[in-house]
Each structure stands twice: as structure tokens, then as C-alpha cells.
């Protein structure tokens, strides 16, 4: 599943390329969805015990159940589903929940996915710890202010802009893939083709339209007339340059938009979040360095969380201090 010469040319021109149908919805994605159904079981039972919802909605399929819980509670907390820990380490505590399951680990190591990644960054591949799952219900049902870009609209940014300066020279690659249909109506991604050639843009940490603080590119720097929506289907994979401007549309539909965004970089280059764990996903030169144990992956994150909870000072989440005049 290495990229074709035409796909490589598209990536060089636009800063992104969609590799259609390289994953199998049944073989590669369904085990992940089954794993997440178990998390939803636990979360719905907890919310029912705590009086946050009047029913666990266990009779509903995953997407309808997610919507029903969100509609009643105003928010289905995204953190227990996410494949990282909060970047705001001051909020870490022993009750912080997360998900580092074997099906997700298998997805991160999927051979066809790594073939596509290898086409762009070479055969020595590290799994970068900047990674998320986004389970986005119709946004009109998210009424609590705790809602984030994991469950609501994601503002314009570059992935280079949400890591630290030491990764500016890293060939970090974003890999975005949907587990449900991603349409313009339910909040698919938008990109600005060719924007990566303009370098890293200023990012400001400010309140968005929901009143939540988010790190985004100021409006005046975004060539919105060039914004291109990217509808995708389960099995498709988007590969994107770290400086390609992108955002998501709002989910105005009656359905859930569910996706993963992952990062990879050549082994030996900085991940940009060195306080979080990374690991070798593929090595043609030294295959013995590859991580094959999902339990070891989970332990690396648990150990990291415990270490950061014991740290006297929280880590610096972003490089931006809002000193630029565009952030005023």
C-alpha cells in the first residue's frame, strides 16, 4: 500500500493526499469500534450511577447511544475515550481516564497504514504521542462548556503549531482516518491546499465561539476562499504535512462523526512533546527496536501520567504566549 507516484506528486503540490480504501472497515476498524463499545458501556453505567443520565441506553447502537447520552447530559466526556492524557498536566489526578487498548495499538501498527507513511517519511518510523480520537455528536446537543475540539468544531491550525519548537525541523506527518462517513454536513475536515509552503503561521490561544480557549490561527491569516472540504469514508486515510492549514466543519447532521488523528515522524527526530512517550512502529534497519506489546504501550502512558502528577511544575503546553499583535 505504498503511495503511487501520482499520490506523492499530489502531496508535494498540496501538502496532503487521501489514500482511498487502504484500510478494511471490517478487519482493521471494526475491532477498534468493538473496543470502544466497551468503554461506552462503562461510561454510561458510571453516568447512570452518578445521576447524570436517566438510562444507560444500552439497547441502542454506539452512535445512537452516544447521541442520546449527549442530548440528556449535555456532554459525553471525551477523555476516557482518548489515546493520550490531558496536555494540561495540572488537571491530572488518579481518576484521570484514558484508553490504550490492544485494538487501537494494532491500528497504530497497521502494516498498510505504515506502508503509506513510509512512502513519505522513510522506513524508520516512530509513533508520535500527539494523537486523539474524536467522537463528535451533532453539535447542537453539546451544551456544557467543557466541550472541546474532541467533540465539537476544531478551529484552523497547523499541527506544527501545537508542538514545541524542537519539532520545527521534524518531518512529522499527520494521519487522519474516519471510522464513520465524514461528510460536509457532519463535520469533515477542511484544508487549504498548498498552505504548507507558506511556513508556520502565528497561533493564538483565545476563546472560540463557544467561549472555550483553543489554539488557532488568527482569522486574517486564513485564506478561506481556498478552503477545501475533504469528505471521506471508512477505510480512507488522509496524510497531511505538519504545516498544512486545516480545521473541521460543524456537525449539523443527525449522526456521529468519529475519527482518529495520529502523528508519525522519522525515528531520532523530536516529537515536539518529549514529555509524552513515543515508540518505534517500524524499523527496516533495526526491527528488534519495534514495539509489539500493547500492554507495554499502555504502561508507558501510565508511568508518564504518574511522573507528571508528581512533578512540582506543570509542563508548558504550547509555545504561544499571545504576545503577537494579531492575538490582541
PDB file of C-alpha atoms in Angstrom:
ATOM      1  CA  UNK A   1       0.000   0.000   0.000  1.00  0.00           C
ATOM      2  CA  UNK A   2       2.870   2.385  -0.704  1.00  0.00           C
ATOM      3  CA  UNK A   3       1.744   5.628  -2.320  1.00  0.00           C
ATOM      4  CA  UNK A   4       1.882   5.939  -6.103  1.00  0.00           C
ATOM      5  CA  UNK A   5       3.998   8.491  -7.948  1.00  0.00           C
ATOM      6  CA  UNK A   6       0.814  10.454  -8.638  1.00  0.00           C
ATOM      7  CA  UNK A   7      -0.144  10.498  -4.966  1.00  0.00           C
ATOM      8  CA  UNK A   8       3.345  11.636  -3.993  1.00  0.00           C
ATOM      9  CA  UNK A   9       3.097  14.452  -6.532  1.00  0.00           C
ATOM     10  CA  UNK A  10      -0.278  15.469  -5.078  1.00  0.00           C
ATOM     11  CA  UNK A  11       1.235  15.581  -1.599  1.00  0.00           C
ATOM     12  CA  UNK A  12       4.152  17.684  -2.817  1.00  0.00           C
ATOM     13  CA  UNK A  13       1.782  20.140  -4.513  1.00  0.00           C
ATOM     14  CA  UNK A  14      -0.971  20.380  -1.898  1.00  0.00           C
ATOM     15  CA  UNK A  15       0.575  19.255   1.386  1.00  0.00           C
ATOM     16  CA  UNK A  16      -1.911  16.409   1.733  1.00  0.00           C
ATOM     17  CA  UNK A  17      -3.188  13.346  -0.062  1.00  0.00           C
ATOM     18  CA  UNK A  18      -6.095  10.959   0.570  1.00  0.00           C
ATOM     19  CA  UNK A  19      -5.264   7.284   0.110  1.00  0.00           C
ATOM     20  CA  UNK A  20      -8.670   5.792  -0.580  1.00  0.00           C
ATOM     21  CA  UNK A  21      -9.637   2.387   0.789  1.00  0.00           C
ATOM     22  CA  UNK A  22      -6.287   1.289   2.182  1.00  0.00           C
ATOM     23  CA  UNK A  23      -7.859   0.046   5.417  1.00  0.00           C
ATOM     24  CA  UNK A  24     -10.549  -2.601   5.724  1.00  0.00           C
ATOM     25  CA  UNK A  25     -13.621  -1.420   7.658  1.00  0.00           C
ATOM     26  CA  UNK A  26     -14.276  -4.995   8.782  1.00  0.00           C
ATOM     27  CA  UNK A  27     -10.753  -6.212   9.537  1.00  0.00           C
ATOM     28  CA  UNK A  28      -8.996  -3.018  10.644  1.00  0.00           C
ATOM     29  CA  UNK A  29     -11.693  -0.709  12.012  1.00  0.00           C
ATOM     30  CA  UNK A  30     -14.400  -2.960  13.469  1.00  0.00           C
ATOM     31  CA  UNK A  31     -12.146  -4.330  16.268  1.00  0.00           C
ATOM     32  CA  UNK A  32     -11.483  -0.730  17.319  1.00  0.00           C
ATOM     33  CA  UNK A  33     -15.180   0.058  17.286  1.00  0.00           C
ATOM     34  CA  UNK A  34     -15.911  -3.037  19.380  1.00  0.00           C
ATOM     35  CA  UNK A  35     -13.274  -1.960  21.893  1.00  0.00           C
ATOM     36  CA  UNK A  36     -14.848   1.487  22.158  1.00  0.00           C
ATOM     37  CA  UNK A  37     -18.293  -0.012  22.694  1.00  0.00           C
ATOM     38  CA  UNK A  38     -16.934  -1.496  25.917  1.00  0.00           C
ATOM     39  CA  UNK A  39     -15.726   1.933  27.039  1.00  0.00           C
ATOM     40  CA  UNK A  40     -19.137   3.397  26.303  1.00  0.00           C
ATOM     41  CA  UNK A  41     -20.689   0.627  28.424  1.00  0.00           C
ATOM     42  CA  UNK A  42     -18.508   1.623  31.386  1.00  0.00           C
ATOM     43  CA  UNK A  43     -19.052   5.352  30.940  1.00  0.00           C
ATOM     44  CA  UNK A  44     -22.810   5.091  30.576  1.00  0.00           C
ATOM     45  CA  UNK A  45     -23.016   2.904  33.679  1.00  0.00           C
ATOM     46  CA  UNK A  46     -20.913   5.405  35.654  1.00  0.00           C
ATOM     47  CA  UNK A  47     -23.015   8.344  34.467  1.00  0.00           C
ATOM     48  CA  UNK A  48     -26.210   6.463  35.384  1.00  0.00           C
ATOM     49  CA  UNK A  49     -24.879   5.687  38.890  1.00  0.00           C
ATOM     50  CA  UNK A  50     -23.894   9.335  39.338  1.00  0.00           C
ATOM     51  CA  UNK A  51     -27.325  10.537  38.284  1.00  0.00           C
ATOM     52  CA  UNK A  52     -26.075  12.308  35.145  1.00  0.00           C
ATOM     53  CA  UNK A  53     -28.402  10.322  32.869  1.00  0.00           C
ATOM     54  CA  UNK A  54     -31.699   8.550  33.462  1.00  0.00           C
ATOM     55  CA  UNK A  55     -30.789   5.477  31.403  1.00  0.00           C
ATOM     56  CA  UNK A  56     -27.661   3.742  30.112  1.00  0.00           C
ATOM     57  CA  UNK A  57     -29.341   3.474  26.687  1.00  0.00           C
ATOM     58  CA  UNK A  58     -27.781   0.012  26.395  1.00  0.00           C
ATOM     59  CA  UNK A  59     -30.330  -1.059  23.790  1.00  0.00           C
ATOM     60  CA  UNK A  60     -29.009   1.486  21.269  1.00  0.00           C
ATOM     61  CA  UNK A  61     -26.087   1.044  18.846  1.00  0.00           C
ATOM     62  CA  UNK A  62     -22.921   3.023  19.563  1.00  0.00           C
ATOM     63  CA  UNK A  63     -23.721   6.124  17.513  1.00  0.00           C
ATOM     64  CA  UNK A  64     -27.361   6.450  18.663  1.00  0.00           C
ATOM     65  CA  UNK A  65     -26.273   5.777  22.246  1.00  0.00           C
ATOM     66  CA  UNK A  66     -23.598   8.484  22.066  1.00  0.00           C
ATOM     67  CA  UNK A  67     -26.172  10.981  20.802  1.00  0.00           C
ATOM     68  CA  UNK A  68     -28.772  10.024  23.411  1.00  0.00           C
ATOM     69  CA  UNK A  69     -26.302  10.409  26.280  1.00  0.00           C
ATOM     70  CA  UNK A  70     -25.010  13.727  24.944  1.00  0.00           C
ATOM     71  CA  UNK A  71     -28.523  15.027  24.400  1.00  0.00           C
ATOM     72  CA  UNK A  72     -29.517  14.258  28.000  1.00  0.00           C
ATOM     73  CA  UNK A  73     -26.267  15.115  29.801  1.00  0.00           C
ATOM     74  CA  UNK A  74     -25.039  17.947  27.573  1.00  0.00           C
ATOM     75  CA  UNK A  75     -21.667  16.214  27.124  1.00  0.00           C
ATOM     76  CA  UNK A  76     -20.139  12.764  26.866  1.00  0.00           C
ATOM     77  CA  UNK A  77     -16.698  13.326  28.374  1.00  0.00           C
ATOM     78  CA  UNK A  78     -14.146  12.623  25.600  1.00  0.00           C
ATOM     79  CA  UNK A  79     -11.176  11.955  27.908  1.00  0.00           C
ATOM     80  CA  UNK A  80     -11.998   8.311  28.812  1.00  0.00           C
ATOM     81  CA  UNK A  81     -12.013   7.520  25.080  1.00  0.00           C
ATOM     82  CA  UNK A  82      -8.867   9.409  24.148  1.00  0.00           C
ATOM     83  CA  UNK A  83      -5.496   7.826  23.350  1.00  0.00           C
ATOM     84  CA  UNK A  84      -3.479  10.412  25.228  1.00  0.00           C
ATOM     85  CA  UNK A  85      -3.598  12.160  28.583  1.00  0.00           C
ATOM     86  CA  UNK A  86      -4.554  15.828  29.028  1.00  0.00           C
ATOM     87  CA  UNK A  87      -1.901  18.239  27.803  1.00  0.00           C
ATOM     88  CA  UNK A  88      -2.847  20.460  30.736  1.00  0.00           C
ATOM     89  CA  UNK A  89      -0.972  18.317  33.230  1.00  0.00           C
ATOM     90  CA  UNK A  90      -2.133  20.470  36.147  1.00  0.00           C
ATOM     91  CA  UNK A  91      -5.501  18.737  35.732  1.00  0.00           C
ATOM     92  CA  UNK A  92      -4.076  15.211  36.062  1.00  0.00           C
ATOM     93  CA  UNK A  93      -5.237  13.174  39.038  1.00  0.00           C
ATOM     94  CA  UNK A  94      -5.520   9.467  39.938  1.00  0.00           C
ATOM     95  CA  UNK A  95      -9.036   9.404  38.491  1.00  0.00           C
ATOM     96  CA  UNK A  96      -7.946  10.655  35.039  1.00  0.00           C
ATOM     97  CA  UNK A  97      -9.270   8.189  32.479  1.00  0.00           C
ATOM     98  CA  UNK A  98      -7.816   7.268  29.083  1.00  0.00           C
ATOM     99  CA  UNK A  99      -7.791   4.411  26.589  1.00  0.00           C
ATOM    100  CA  UNK A 100      -4.752   2.457  25.422  1.00  0.00           C
ATOM    101  CA  UNK A 101      -6.316  -0.764  24.197  1.00  0.00           C
ATOM    102  CA  UNK A 102      -4.903  -3.553  22.007  1.00  0.00           C
ATOM    103  CA  UNK A 103      -7.206  -2.855  19.052  1.00  0.00           C
ATOM    104  CA  UNK A 104      -6.105   0.784  18.905  1.00  0.00           C
ATOM    105  CA  UNK A 105      -2.476  -0.303  19.250  1.00  0.00           C
ATOM    106  CA  UNK A 106      -2.958  -2.686  16.315  1.00  0.00           C
ATOM    107  CA  UNK A 107      -4.362   0.209  14.282  1.00  0.00           C
ATOM    108  CA  UNK A 108      -1.308   2.350  15.077  1.00  0.00           C
ATOM    109  CA  UNK A 109       0.887  -0.503  13.815  1.00  0.00           C
ATOM    110  CA  UNK A 110      -1.268  -1.434  10.818  1.00  0.00           C
ATOM    111  CA  UNK A 111       1.041  -2.554   8.012  1.00  0.00           C
ATOM    112  CA  UNK A 112      -0.904  -0.931   5.177  1.00  0.00           C
ATOM    113  CA  UNK A 113      -1.105   2.343   7.077  1.00  0.00           C
ATOM    114  CA  UNK A 114       2.640   2.253   7.823  1.00  0.00           C
ATOM    115  CA  UNK A 115       3.376   1.492   4.162  1.00  0.00           C
ATOM    116  CA  UNK A 116       1.696   4.762   3.221  1.00  0.00           C
ATOM    117  CA  UNK A 117       3.563   6.604   5.981  1.00  0.00           C
ATOM    118  CA  UNK A 118       6.863   5.074   4.843  1.00  0.00           C
ATOM    119  CA  UNK A 119       6.283   6.474   1.368  1.00  0.00           C
ATOM    120  CA  UNK A 120       6.555   9.990   2.808  1.00  0.00           C
ATOM    121  CA  UNK A 121       8.955   9.851   5.774  1.00  0.00           C
ATOM    122  CA  UNK A 122      11.016   6.717   5.172  1.00  0.00           C
ATOM    123  CA  UNK A 123      11.277   3.268   6.786  1.00  0.00           C
ATOM    124  CA  UNK A 124      12.357   4.294  10.313  1.00  0.00           C
ATOM    125  CA  UNK A 125       9.012   5.295  11.810  1.00  0.00           C
ATOM    126  CA  UNK A 126       8.214   6.483  15.328  1.00  0.00           C
ATOM    127  CA  UNK A 127       4.674   6.778  16.653  1.00  0.00           C
ATOM    128  CA  UNK A 128       4.417  10.390  17.797  1.00  0.00           C
ATOM    129  CA  UNK A 129       2.413  10.924  21.033  1.00  0.00           C
ATOM    130  CA  UNK A 130       0.270  13.702  19.523  1.00  0.00           C
ATOM    131  CA  UNK A 131      -2.772  11.524  18.878  1.00  0.00           C
ATOM    132  CA  UNK A 132      -6.505  11.710  19.501  1.00  0.00           C
ATOM    133  CA  UNK A 133      -9.822  10.034  18.910  1.00  0.00           C
ATOM    134  CA  UNK A 134     -12.709  12.396  18.141  1.00  0.00           C
ATOM    135  CA  UNK A 135     -16.271  11.185  18.648  1.00  0.00           C
ATOM    136  CA  UNK A 136     -18.374  14.149  17.557  1.00  0.00           C
ATOM    137  CA  UNK A 137     -22.158  14.032  18.010  1.00  0.00           C
ATOM    138  CA  UNK A 138     -24.408  16.688  16.488  1.00  0.00           C
ATOM    139  CA  UNK A 139     -23.003  19.873  17.992  1.00  0.00           C
ATOM    140  CA  UNK A 140     -26.400  21.265  18.952  1.00  0.00           C
ATOM    141  CA  UNK A 141     -26.557  18.619  21.696  1.00  0.00           C
ATOM    142  CA  UNK A 142     -23.220  19.626  23.280  1.00  0.00           C
ATOM    143  CA  UNK A 143     -24.457  22.219  25.759  1.00  0.00           C
ATOM    144  CA  UNK A 144     -21.851  22.014  28.510  1.00  0.00           C
ATOM    145  CA  UNK A 145     -18.903  24.387  28.263  1.00  0.00           C
ATOM    146  CA  UNK A 146     -16.432  21.575  28.882  1.00  0.00           C
ATOM    147  CA  UNK A 147     -16.893  20.526  25.257  1.00  0.00           C
ATOM    148  CA  UNK A 148     -13.617  20.675  23.308  1.00  0.00           C
ATOM    149  CA  UNK A 149     -12.356  20.157  19.779  1.00  0.00           C
ATOM    150  CA  UNK A 150     -12.549  16.437  20.520  1.00  0.00           C
ATOM    151  CA  UNK A 151     -16.363  16.649  20.416  1.00  0.00           C
ATOM    152  CA  UNK A 152     -17.088  19.969  18.682  1.00  0.00           C
ATOM    153  CA  UNK A 153     -15.708  22.048  15.814  1.00  0.00           C
ATOM    154  CA  UNK A 154     -11.917  22.215  15.561  1.00  0.00           C
ATOM    155  CA  UNK A 155     -10.564  25.647  14.620  1.00  0.00           C
ATOM    156  CA  UNK A 156      -7.970  26.490  11.968  1.00  0.00           C
ATOM    157  CA  UNK A 157      -4.439  25.450  12.897  1.00  0.00           C
ATOM    158  CA  UNK A 158      -1.296  23.694  11.737  1.00  0.00           C
ATOM    159  CA  UNK A 159      -0.102  20.628  13.608  1.00  0.00           C
ATOM    160  CA  UNK A 160       3.372  22.173  13.641  1.00  0.00           C
ATOM    161  CA  UNK A 161       1.773  24.937  15.706  1.00  0.00           C
ATOM    162  CA  UNK A 162       0.634  22.708  18.562  1.00  0.00           C
ATOM    163  CA  UNK A 163       4.027  21.146  19.290  1.00  0.00           C
ATOM    164  CA  UNK A 164       7.151  22.747  20.673  1.00  0.00           C
ATOM    165  CA  UNK A 165       9.898  24.455  18.726  1.00  0.00           C
ATOM    166  CA  UNK A 166      12.260  21.474  18.801  1.00  0.00           C
ATOM    167  CA  UNK A 167       9.982  19.736  16.274  1.00  0.00           C
ATOM    168  CA  UNK A 168      10.123  22.534  13.697  1.00  0.00           C
ATOM    169  CA  UNK A 169      12.718  20.520  11.751  1.00  0.00           C
ATOM    170  CA  UNK A 170      10.944  17.190  12.291  1.00  0.00           C
ATOM    171  CA  UNK A 171       9.272  15.520   9.314  1.00  0.00           C
ATOM    172  CA  UNK A 172       6.111  14.990  11.348  1.00  0.00           C
ATOM    173  CA  UNK A 173       3.248  13.515   9.366  1.00  0.00           C
ATOM    174  CA  UNK A 174      -0.421  13.665  10.340  1.00  0.00           C
ATOM    175  CA  UNK A 175      -2.546  10.600   9.585  1.00  0.00           C
ATOM    176  CA  UNK A 176      -6.299  11.211   9.842  1.00  0.00           C
ATOM    177  CA  UNK A 177      -8.862   8.467   9.308  1.00  0.00           C
ATOM    178  CA  UNK A 178     -12.635   8.202   9.794  1.00  0.00           C
ATOM    179  CA  UNK A 179     -14.493   5.307  11.399  1.00  0.00           C
ATOM    180  CA  UNK A 180     -17.817   6.671  10.127  1.00  0.00           C
ATOM    181  CA  UNK A 181     -18.667   8.591   6.989  1.00  0.00           C
ATOM    182  CA  UNK A 182     -17.153  12.074   7.191  1.00  0.00           C
ATOM    183  CA  UNK A 183     -19.327  14.472   5.200  1.00  0.00           C
ATOM    184  CA  UNK A 184     -19.632  18.217   4.900  1.00  0.00           C
ATOM    185  CA  UNK A 185     -22.853  18.050   6.886  1.00  0.00           C
ATOM    186  CA  UNK A 186     -21.434  16.057   9.805  1.00  0.00           C
ATOM    187  CA  UNK A 187     -18.156  17.939  10.147  1.00  0.00           C
ATOM    188  CA  UNK A 188     -15.485  16.601   7.807  1.00  0.00           C
ATOM    189  CA  UNK A 189     -12.064  18.240   7.647  1.00  0.00           C
ATOM    190  CA  UNK A 190     -11.234  21.308   5.576  1.00  0.00           C
ATOM    191  CA  UNK A 191      -7.726  22.097   4.323  1.00  0.00           C
ATOM    192  CA  UNK A 192      -6.048  24.948   2.484  1.00  0.00           C
ATOM    193  CA  UNK A 193      -4.176  23.269  -0.401  1.00  0.00           C
ATOM    194  CA  UNK A 194      -0.574  24.407  -0.711  1.00  0.00           C
ATOM    195  CA  UNK A 195      -0.636  26.339   2.581  1.00  0.00           C
ATOM    196  CA  UNK A 196       2.234  24.310   3.983  1.00  0.00           C
ATOM    197  CA  UNK A 197       4.591  26.133   1.606  1.00  0.00           C
ATOM    198  CA  UNK A 198       3.933  29.414   3.449  1.00  0.00           C
ATOM    199  CA  UNK A 199       5.614  28.188   6.630  1.00  0.00           C
ATOM    200  CA  UNK A 200       4.466  28.193  10.226  1.00  0.00           C
ATOM    201  CA  UNK A 201       1.782  30.769  10.960  1.00  0.00           C
ATOM    202  CA  UNK A 202       1.145  32.641  14.191  1.00  0.00           C
ATOM    203  CA  UNK A 203      -1.212  30.800  16.535  1.00  0.00           C
ATOM    204  CA  UNK A 204      -3.149  32.457  19.334  1.00  0.00           C
ATOM    205  CA  UNK A 205      -4.693  30.841  22.362  1.00  0.00           C
ATOM    206  CA  UNK A 206      -8.043  32.522  22.715  1.00  0.00           C
ATOM    207  CA  UNK A 207     -11.733  31.910  23.324  1.00  0.00           C
ATOM    208  CA  UNK A 208     -13.611  30.430  20.392  1.00  0.00           C
ATOM    209  CA  UNK A 209     -17.248  30.990  19.530  1.00  0.00           C
ATOM    210  CA  UNK A 210     -18.258  28.608  22.341  1.00  0.00           C
ATOM    211  CA  UNK A 211     -16.224  30.596  24.868  1.00  0.00           C
ATOM    212  CA  UNK A 212     -13.623  27.821  25.163  1.00  0.00           C
ATOM    213  CA  UNK A 213      -9.910  28.534  24.906  1.00  0.00           C
ATOM    214  CA  UNK A 214      -8.302  26.995  21.832  1.00  0.00           C
ATOM    215  CA  UNK A 215      -5.038  27.445  19.947  1.00  0.00           C
ATOM    216  CA  UNK A 216      -5.880  28.678  16.460  1.00  0.00           C
ATOM    217  CA  UNK A 217      -4.575  30.753  13.572  1.00  0.00           C
ATOM    218  CA  UNK A 218      -5.951  34.327  13.547  1.00  0.00           C
ATOM    219  CA  UNK A 219      -8.774  34.760  11.048  1.00  0.00           C
ATOM    220  CA  UNK A 220      -6.900  37.339   8.959  1.00  0.00           C
ATOM    221  CA  UNK A 221      -4.181  34.794   8.149  1.00  0.00           C
ATOM    222  CA  UNK A 222      -6.537  32.132   6.804  1.00  0.00           C
ATOM    223  CA  UNK A 223      -7.207  32.152   3.029  1.00  0.00           C
ATOM    224  CA  UNK A 224     -10.726  30.844   3.466  1.00  0.00           C
ATOM    225  CA  UNK A 225     -11.503  31.259  -0.229  1.00  0.00           C
ATOM    226  CA  UNK A 226      -9.121  28.336  -0.832  1.00  0.00           C
ATOM    227  CA  UNK A 227     -10.581  26.119   1.910  1.00  0.00           C
ATOM    228  CA  UNK A 228     -11.412  22.683   0.547  1.00  0.00           C
ATOM    229  CA  UNK A 229     -13.655  20.179   2.371  1.00  0.00           C
ATOM    230  CA  UNK A 230     -12.473  16.562   2.376  1.00  0.00           C
ATOM    231  CA  UNK A 231     -15.359  14.076   2.571  1.00  0.00           C
ATOM    232  CA  UNK A 232     -14.022  10.621   3.405  1.00  0.00           C
ATOM    233  CA  UNK A 233     -15.282   7.102   4.036  1.00  0.00           C
ATOM    234  CA  UNK A 234     -14.175   4.408   6.496  1.00  0.00           C
ATOM    235  CA  UNK A 235     -11.040   2.819   5.065  1.00  0.00           C
ATOM    236  CA  UNK A 236      -9.737   6.099   3.598  1.00  0.00           C
ATOM    237  CA  UNK A 237      -6.613   7.656   5.109  1.00  0.00           C
ATOM    238  CA  UNK A 238      -5.561  11.303   4.894  1.00  0.00           C
ATOM    239  CA  UNK A 239      -1.825  12.001   5.056  1.00  0.00           C
ATOM    240  CA  UNK A 240      -1.029  15.622   5.771  1.00  0.00           C
ATOM    241  CA  UNK A 241       2.069  17.830   6.082  1.00  0.00           C
ATOM    242  CA  UNK A 242       2.587  19.308   9.557  1.00  0.00           C
ATOM    243  CA  UNK A 243       2.153  22.870   8.214  1.00  0.00           C
ATOM    244  CA  UNK A 244      -0.982  22.269   6.143  1.00  0.00           C
ATOM    245  CA  UNK A 245      -3.719  24.567   7.479  1.00  0.00           C
ATOM    246  CA  UNK A 246      -6.810  22.618   8.437  1.00  0.00           C
ATOM    247  CA  UNK A 247      -9.979  22.765  10.515  1.00  0.00           C
ATOM    248  CA  UNK A 248     -13.241  20.863  10.792  1.00  0.00           C
ATOM    249  CA  UNK A 249     -16.717  21.824   9.791  1.00  0.00           C
ATOM    250  CA  UNK A 250     -19.500  21.798  12.376  1.00  0.00           C
ATOM    251  CA  UNK A 251     -21.592  18.659  12.753  1.00  0.00           C
ATOM    252  CA  UNK A 252     -25.063  19.855  11.736  1.00  0.00           C
ATOM    253  CA  UNK A 253     -26.291  16.340  10.965  1.00  0.00           C
ATOM    254  CA  UNK A 254     -28.179  13.759  12.987  1.00  0.00           C
ATOM    255  CA  UNK A 255     -25.174  11.418  13.038  1.00  0.00           C
ATOM    256  CA  UNK A 256     -21.871  10.949  14.857  1.00  0.00           C
ATOM    257  CA  UNK A 257     -18.607  11.779  13.117  1.00  0.00           C
ATOM    258  CA  UNK A 258     -15.906   9.508  14.545  1.00  0.00           C
ATOM    259  CA  UNK A 259     -12.223   9.772  13.608  1.00  0.00           C
ATOM    260  CA  UNK A 260      -8.638   9.249  14.691  1.00  0.00           C
ATOM    261  CA  UNK A 261      -5.827  11.698  14.113  1.00  0.00           C
ATOM    262  CA  UNK A 262      -2.362  10.232  14.562  1.00  0.00           C
ATOM    263  CA  UNK A 263       1.180  11.501  14.044  1.00  0.00           C
ATOM    264  CA  UNK A 264       4.348   9.763  12.917  1.00  0.00           C
ATOM    265  CA  UNK A 265       7.901  11.032  12.478  1.00  0.00           C
ATOM    266  CA  UNK A 266      11.267   9.605  11.460  1.00  0.00           C
ATOM    267  CA  UNK A 267      12.927   7.842  14.380  1.00  0.00           C
ATOM    268  CA  UNK A 268      15.538  10.036  16.021  1.00  0.00           C
ATOM    269  CA  UNK A 269      13.719  13.302  15.310  1.00  0.00           C
ATOM    270  CA  UNK A 270      11.954  15.216  18.075  1.00  0.00           C
ATOM    271  CA  UNK A 271       8.256  14.531  18.600  1.00  0.00           C
ATOM    272  CA  UNK A 272       7.611  18.068  19.854  1.00  0.00           C
ATOM    273  CA  UNK A 273       6.127  16.684  23.064  1.00  0.00           C
ATOM    274  CA  UNK A 274       9.090  14.893  24.561  1.00  0.00           C
ATOM    275  CA  UNK A 275       7.403  14.684  27.962  1.00  0.00           C
ATOM    276  CA  UNK A 276       4.963  12.152  26.444  1.00  0.00           C
ATOM    277  CA  UNK A 277       6.032   8.634  25.361  1.00  0.00           C
ATOM    278  CA  UNK A 278       6.878   7.693  21.785  1.00  0.00           C
ATOM    279  CA  UNK A 279       7.861   4.323  20.358  1.00  0.00           C
ATOM    280  CA  UNK A 280       9.195   2.694  17.202  1.00  0.00           C
ATOM    281  CA  UNK A 281       6.345   1.488  14.988  1.00  0.00           C
ATOM    282  CA  UNK A 282       8.550   0.270  12.117  1.00  0.00           C
ATOM    283  CA  UNK A 283      12.256  -0.130  11.549  1.00  0.00           C
ATOM    284  CA  UNK A 284      13.672  -1.762   8.453  1.00  0.00           C
ATOM    285  CA  UNK A 285      17.221  -1.332   9.788  1.00  0.00           C
ATOM    286  CA  UNK A 286      16.625  -2.449  13.381  1.00  0.00           C
ATOM    287  CA  UNK A 287      13.353  -4.414  13.564  1.00  0.00           C
ATOM    288  CA  UNK A 288      14.190  -5.553  17.102  1.00  0.00           C
ATOM    289  CA  UNK A 289      13.520  -1.977  18.284  1.00  0.00           C
ATOM    290  CA  UNK A 290       9.865  -2.078  17.208  1.00  0.00           C
ATOM    291  CA  UNK A 291       7.234  -2.151  19.932  1.00  0.00           C
ATOM    292  CA  UNK A 292       4.833  -5.078  19.557  1.00  0.00           C
ATOM    293  CA  UNK A 293       3.334  -5.200  23.058  1.00  0.00           C
ATOM    294  CA  UNK A 294       0.108  -3.248  23.639  1.00  0.00           C
ATOM    295  CA  UNK A 295       0.500  -3.665  27.411  1.00  0.00           C
ATOM    296  CA  UNK A 296       3.934  -2.010  27.258  1.00  0.00           C
ATOM    297  CA  UNK A 297       2.414   0.867  25.277  1.00  0.00           C
ATOM    298  CA  UNK A 298      -0.250   1.376  27.931  1.00  0.00           C
ATOM    299  CA  UNK A 299       2.324   1.146  30.736  1.00  0.00           C
ATOM    300  CA  UNK A 300       4.442   3.870  29.128  1.00  0.00           C
ATOM    301  CA  UNK A 301       1.475   6.236  29.344  1.00  0.00           C
ATOM    302  CA  UNK A 302       0.514   5.225  32.883  1.00  0.00           C
ATOM    303  CA  UNK A 303       4.117   5.726  34.029  1.00  0.00           C
ATOM    304  CA  UNK A 304       4.189   9.103  32.287  1.00  0.00           C
ATOM    305  CA  UNK A 305       0.984  10.225  33.962  1.00  0.00           C
ATOM    306  CA  UNK A 306       2.277   9.204  37.387  1.00  0.00           C
ATOM    307  CA  UNK A 307       5.536  11.038  36.776  1.00  0.00           C
ATOM    308  CA  UNK A 308       3.790  14.215  35.654  1.00  0.00           C
ATOM    309  CA  UNK A 309       1.392  14.129  38.604  1.00  0.00           C
ATOM    310  CA  UNK A 310       4.439  14.054  40.908  1.00  0.00           C
ATOM    311  CA  UNK A 311       6.125  16.942  39.076  1.00  0.00           C
ATOM    312  CA  UNK A 312       6.138  20.204  41.083  1.00  0.00           C
ATOM    313  CA  UNK A 313       5.518  22.295  37.963  1.00  0.00           C
ATOM    314  CA  UNK A 314       3.048  21.688  35.115  1.00  0.00           C
ATOM    315  CA  UNK A 315       4.529  21.360  31.653  1.00  0.00           C
ATOM    316  CA  UNK A 316       4.301  24.180  29.124  1.00  0.00           C
ATOM    317  CA  UNK A 317       1.517  23.006  26.840  1.00  0.00           C
ATOM    318  CA  UNK A 318       2.186  25.341  23.881  1.00  0.00           C
ATOM    319  CA  UNK A 319       4.848  27.679  22.555  1.00  0.00           C
ATOM    320  CA  UNK A 320       2.476  30.607  22.087  1.00  0.00           C
ATOM    321  CA  UNK A 321       2.219  33.395  24.646  1.00  0.00           C
ATOM    322  CA  UNK A 322      -0.264  35.643  22.790  1.00  0.00           C
ATOM    323  CA  UNK A 323       2.333  38.414  22.569  1.00  0.00           C
ATOM    324  CA  UNK A 324       1.846  38.806  18.815  1.00  0.00           C
ATOM    325  CA  UNK A 325      -0.262  41.815  17.793  1.00  0.00           C
ATOM    326  CA  UNK A 326      -2.672  39.504  15.908  1.00  0.00           C
ATOM    327  CA  UNK A 327      -3.556  37.831  19.191  1.00  0.00           C
ATOM    328  CA  UNK A 328      -4.865  41.036  20.741  1.00  0.00           C
TER     329      UNK A 328
END
